mmCIF file of C-alpha atoms in Angstrom:
data_model
loop_
_atom_site.group_PDB
_atom_site.id
_atom_site.type_symbol
_atom_site.label_atom_id
_atom_site.label_comp_id
_atom_site.label_asym_id
_atom_site.label_seq_id
_atom_site.Cartn_x
_atom_site.Cartn_y
_atom_site.Cartn_z
ATOM 1 C CA MET A 19 5.263 -4.207 18.370
ATOM 2 C CA ASN A 20 1.755 -5.501 17.876
ATOM 3 C CA LYS A 21 -1.594 -4.188 16.639
ATOM 4 C CA ASN A 22 -2.588 -2.974 20.100
ATOM 5 C CA ASP A 23 0.602 -0.890 20.319
ATOM 6 C CA LEU A 24 -0.161 0.517 16.871
ATOM 7 C CA LYS A 25 -3.708 1.457 17.874
ATOM 8 C CA ALA A 26 -2.463 3.100 21.077
ATOM 9 C CA GLU A 27 0.006 5.174 19.048
ATOM 10 C CA ILE A 28 -2.747 6.193 16.614
ATOM 11 C CA ARG A 29 -4.947 7.334 19.523
ATOM 12 C CA ARG A 30 -2.048 9.265 21.055
ATOM 13 C CA LEU A 31 -1.216 11.038 17.797
ATOM 14 C CA LEU A 32 -4.877 11.798 17.028
ATOM 15 C CA LYS A 33 -5.134 13.566 20.400
ATOM 16 C CA GLU A 34 -1.857 15.388 19.828
ATOM 17 C CA LYS A 35 -2.162 16.295 16.137
ATOM 18 C CA GLY A 36 -5.849 15.967 15.262
ATOM 19 C CA ALA A 37 -5.123 14.125 11.997
ATOM 20 C CA VAL A 38 -2.862 11.141 11.333
ATOM 21 C CA VAL A 39 -1.648 9.253 8.259
ATOM 22 C CA VAL A 40 -0.665 5.580 8.597
ATOM 23 C CA ALA A 41 1.139 3.752 5.789
ATOM 24 C CA ILE A 42 1.019 -0.062 5.783
ATOM 25 C CA ASP A 43 3.525 -1.772 3.485
ATOM 26 C CA GLY A 44 4.668 -5.384 3.363
ATOM 27 C CA ASN A 45 4.536 -8.740 1.662
ATOM 28 C CA SER A 46 1.705 -9.862 -0.591
ATOM 29 C CA ALA A 47 -0.890 -11.817 1.395
ATOM 30 C CA SER A 48 0.564 -10.710 4.740
ATOM 31 C CA GLY A 49 -2.603 -9.039 6.043
ATOM 32 C CA LYS A 50 -2.126 -5.381 5.036
ATOM 33 C CA THR A 51 -5.663 -5.010 3.704
ATOM 34 C CA THR A 52 -7.106 -6.835 6.718
ATOM 35 C CA LEU A 53 -5.240 -4.522 9.102
ATOM 36 C CA ALA A 54 -6.375 -1.464 7.127
ATOM 37 C CA ALA A 55 -10.008 -2.639 7.308
ATOM 38 C CA GLU A 56 -9.679 -3.156 11.056
ATOM 39 C CA LEU A 57 -8.322 0.381 11.498
ATOM 40 C CA GLN A 58 -11.055 1.720 9.218
ATOM 41 C CA ARG A 59 -13.767 0.132 11.378
ATOM 42 C CA GLU A 60 -12.233 1.120 14.701
ATOM 43 C CA PHE A 61 -11.280 4.710 13.806
ATOM 44 C CA SER A 62 -13.757 5.564 11.009
ATOM 45 C CA ALA A 63 -10.706 6.023 8.793
ATOM 46 C CA ARG A 64 -10.502 6.492 5.074
ATOM 47 C CA VAL A 65 -8.363 3.934 3.274
ATOM 48 C CA PHE A 66 -6.402 4.169 0.035
ATOM 49 C CA HIS A 67 -5.309 0.876 -1.576
ATOM 50 C CA CYS A 68 -2.150 0.671 -3.680
ATOM 51 C CA ASP A 69 -3.815 -2.182 -5.591
ATOM 52 C CA ASP A 70 -6.020 0.471 -7.212
ATOM 53 C CA TYR A 71 -2.866 1.945 -8.753
ATOM 54 C CA PHE A 72 -1.443 -0.822 -10.913
ATOM 55 C CA LEU A 73 0.516 0.377 -13.912
ATOM 56 C CA GLN A 74 -1.598 1.157 -16.934
ATOM 57 C CA PRO A 75 -0.571 -0.637 -20.157
ATOM 58 C CA TYR A 76 1.286 2.372 -21.586
ATOM 59 C CA GLN A 77 3.420 2.550 -18.409
ATOM 60 C CA ARG A 78 4.557 -1.085 -18.561
ATOM 61 C CA THR A 79 7.821 -0.529 -20.332
ATOM 62 C CA GLU A 80 10.821 -2.809 -19.823
ATOM 63 C CA GLN A 81 12.666 0.080 -18.200
ATOM 64 C CA ARG A 82 9.828 0.795 -15.763
ATOM 65 C CA LEU A 83 9.324 -2.850 -14.818
ATOM 66 C CA ASN A 84 13.057 -3.267 -14.154
ATOM 67 C CA GLU A 85 13.063 -0.266 -11.807
ATOM 68 C CA THR A 86 13.062 -1.019 -8.091
ATOM 69 C CA GLY A 87 9.487 -0.301 -7.017
ATOM 70 C CA GLY A 88 8.488 0.430 -10.615
ATOM 71 C CA ASN A 89 5.500 -1.935 -10.637
ATOM 72 C CA PHE A 90 3.120 0.728 -9.318
ATOM 73 C CA ASP A 91 1.621 3.955 -10.698
ATOM 74 C CA ARG A 92 3.344 6.056 -8.053
ATOM 75 C CA GLU A 93 2.817 9.309 -9.974
ATOM 76 C CA ARG A 94 -0.966 9.004 -9.981
ATOM 77 C CA PHE A 95 -0.945 7.648 -6.430
ATOM 78 C CA LYS A 96 1.041 10.653 -5.229
ATOM 79 C CA THR A 97 -1.394 13.089 -6.830
ATOM 80 C CA GLU A 98 -4.616 11.295 -5.901
ATOM 81 C CA ALA A 99 -3.813 9.825 -2.465
ATOM 82 C CA ALA A 100 -0.465 10.715 -0.858
ATOM 83 C CA GLU A 101 -0.624 14.491 -1.320
ATOM 84 C CA PRO A 102 -4.261 14.844 -0.150
ATOM 85 C CA ALA A 103 -3.385 12.643 2.844
ATOM 86 C CA ARG A 104 -0.399 14.824 3.726
ATOM 87 C CA LEU A 105 -2.471 17.993 3.347
ATOM 88 C CA HIS A 106 -5.497 16.576 5.234
ATOM 89 C CA ARG A 107 -7.828 17.184 2.291
ATOM 90 C CA ASP A 108 -10.524 15.364 0.382
ATOM 91 C CA ALA A 109 -9.113 13.312 -2.498
ATOM 92 C CA GLU A 110 -10.287 12.857 -6.078
ATOM 93 C CA CYS A 111 -9.447 9.276 -7.027
ATOM 94 C CA ARG A 112 -9.834 6.769 -9.838
ATOM 95 C CA LYS A 113 -9.351 3.021 -9.544
ATOM 96 C CA TYR A 114 -7.528 1.075 -12.225
ATOM 97 C CA PHE A 115 -9.237 -2.127 -13.337
ATOM 98 C CA CYS A 116 -6.723 -4.703 -14.590
ATOM 99 C CA ARG A 117 -9.320 -6.828 -16.353
ATOM 100 C CA THR A 118 -10.549 -3.975 -18.553
ATOM 101 C CA GLY A 119 -7.412 -1.816 -18.594
ATOM 102 C CA GLU A 120 -9.507 1.229 -17.714
ATOM 103 C CA LEU A 121 -9.707 3.814 -14.971
ATOM 104 C CA SER A 122 -12.955 4.298 -13.084
ATOM 105 C CA ALA A 123 -14.789 7.572 -13.120
ATOM 106 C CA ALA A 124 -13.381 10.032 -10.590
ATOM 107 C CA PHE A 125 -14.848 9.846 -7.097
ATOM 108 C CA THR A 126 -14.229 11.793 -3.907
ATOM 109 C CA VAL A 127 -12.725 10.252 -0.783
ATOM 110 C CA LYS A 128 -13.613 12.593 2.061
ATOM 111 C CA PHE A 129 -11.063 13.663 4.643
ATOM 112 C CA THR A 130 -11.152 11.826 7.970
ATOM 113 C CA ALA A 131 -8.954 12.299 11.017
ATOM 114 C CA LEU A 132 -7.215 9.000 10.264
ATOM 115 C CA THR A 133 -6.019 8.159 6.774
ATOM 116 C CA VAL A 134 -4.677 4.671 6.107
ATOM 117 C CA ILE A 135 -2.646 3.983 2.985
ATOM 118 C CA GLU A 136 -2.071 0.274 2.454
ATOM 119 C CA GLY A 137 -0.303 -1.893 -0.020
ATOM 120 C CA SER A 138 3.038 -2.921 -1.339
ATOM 121 C CA TYR A 139 4.932 0.151 -2.542
ATOM 122 C CA SER A 140 3.037 2.510 -0.219
ATOM 123 C CA LEU A 141 6.336 3.621 1.347
ATOM 124 C CA HIS A 142 8.128 4.223 -1.961
ATOM 125 C CA PRO A 143 10.622 7.112 -1.523
ATOM 126 C CA TYR A 144 9.104 8.916 -4.544
ATOM 127 C CA LEU A 145 6.036 9.598 -2.433
ATOM 128 C CA GLY A 146 8.002 11.407 0.249
ATOM 129 C CA GLU A 147 7.321 11.103 3.937
ATOM 130 C CA TYR A 148 3.616 11.883 4.032
ATOM 131 C CA TYR A 149 2.912 9.438 6.868
ATOM 132 C CA ASP A 150 3.005 9.819 10.653
ATOM 133 C CA ILE A 151 3.249 6.081 11.274
ATOM 134 C CA ALA A 152 4.894 3.497 9.016
ATOM 135 C CA VAL A 153 3.966 -0.179 9.453
ATOM 136 C CA PHE A 154 5.547 -3.238 7.859
ATOM 137 C CA VAL A 155 3.409 -6.391 7.804
ATOM 138 C CA SER A 156 5.207 -9.636 7.032
ATOM 139 C CA VAL A 157 4.385 -13.289 6.573
ATOM 140 C CA ASP A 158 6.474 -16.466 6.381
ATOM 141 C CA PRO A 159 7.179 -17.316 2.696
ATOM 142 C CA LYS A 160 5.463 -20.731 2.924
ATOM 143 C CA GLU A 161 2.363 -19.179 4.482
ATOM 144 C CA GLN A 162 2.474 -16.387 1.897
ATOM 145 C CA SER A 163 2.479 -18.945 -0.923
ATOM 146 C CA ARG A 164 -0.408 -20.867 0.670
ATOM 147 C CA ARG A 165 -2.495 -17.690 1.080
ATOM 148 C CA ILE A 166 -1.826 -16.515 -2.477
ATOM 149 C CA LEU A 167 -2.820 -19.932 -3.851
ATOM 150 C CA GLN A 168 -6.005 -19.939 -1.765
ATOM 151 C CA ARG A 169 -6.880 -16.334 -2.633
ATOM 152 C CA ASN A 170 -5.893 -16.206 -6.305
ATOM 153 C CA GLY A 171 -5.906 -19.783 -7.629
ATOM 154 C CA PRO A 172 -3.136 -21.799 -9.317
ATOM 155 C CA GLY A 173 -2.592 -19.641 -12.429
ATOM 156 C CA MET A 174 -2.222 -16.370 -10.549
ATOM 157 C CA HIS A 175 -0.242 -18.107 -7.797
ATOM 158 C CA GLU A 176 2.479 -18.970 -10.284
ATOM 159 C CA ARG A 177 2.584 -15.413 -11.603
ATOM 160 C CA PHE A 178 2.725 -13.965 -8.072
ATOM 161 C CA MET A 179 5.534 -16.267 -7.009
ATOM 162 C CA LYS A 180 7.639 -15.866 -10.167
ATOM 163 C CA GLU A 181 7.011 -12.215 -10.967
ATOM 164 C CA TRP A 182 5.382 -10.039 -8.310
ATOM 165 C CA VAL A 183 6.816 -11.470 -5.084
ATOM 166 C CA PRO A 184 10.430 -11.133 -6.346
ATOM 167 C CA MET A 185 9.699 -7.531 -7.446
ATOM 168 C CA GLU A 186 8.320 -6.728 -3.985
ATOM 169 C CA ASN A 187 11.258 -8.383 -2.226
ATOM 170 C CA LYS A 188 13.703 -6.377 -4.356
ATOM 171 C CA TYR A 189 11.829 -3.181 -3.425
ATOM 172 C CA PHE A 190 11.870 -4.046 0.305
ATOM 173 C CA GLU A 191 15.568 -4.887 0.306
ATOM 174 C CA GLU A 192 17.041 -2.230 -1.982
ATOM 175 C CA LEU A 193 14.993 0.652 -0.577
ATOM 176 C CA HIS A 194 15.204 -0.553 3.061
ATOM 177 C CA ILE A 195 11.445 -0.351 3.487
ATOM 178 C CA ARG A 196 11.193 -2.521 6.592
ATOM 179 C CA GLU A 197 13.861 -0.465 8.359
ATOM 180 C CA LYS A 198 11.837 2.722 7.792
ATOM 181 C CA CYS A 199 8.920 1.356 9.793
ATOM 182 C CA GLY A 200 8.262 2.035 13.453
ATOM 183 C CA PHE A 201 5.918 -0.953 13.621
ATOM 184 C CA ASP A 202 6.749 -4.457 12.392
ATOM 185 C CA ILE A 203 3.802 -6.824 12.585
ATOM 186 C CA SER A 204 4.093 -10.503 11.680
#
């Protein structure tokens, strides 16, 4: 299925239900954020980004980092984004800033008829099935590497390819994330 099919399904569900939650999971540098921005523009949607929920330093234990899907503050994400999305409510959120190791001040993300949750780990089973539509966005590994290098530079490219990409792939495979998605966009 393609983006046009996805948009048609969103329109259909908005008419039927009044409010819809779309989760977009997939490979790093595959276009999840770009797709979310496109849906935000077209549907006046609110968007939650999993990248705002990196683990805080105290959470980065060996046990947590060895867990499938453990490289994500799923507890805070559930409270601040997934539950308000499921309940069609405003959300009180805080972004985590990796460079400073701090959370932002709390801010409100107002309810909109379409909520888009995007990022690797957005379909983690811990979060439950809060979504109406699940999307998996993929990219060829060579293209993924090229995009990460272009976007993040050589130093971060190496870290992505040796650390984060294998963690994501383990999460996708062991938790059958791609198979849970009604839309698969490459």
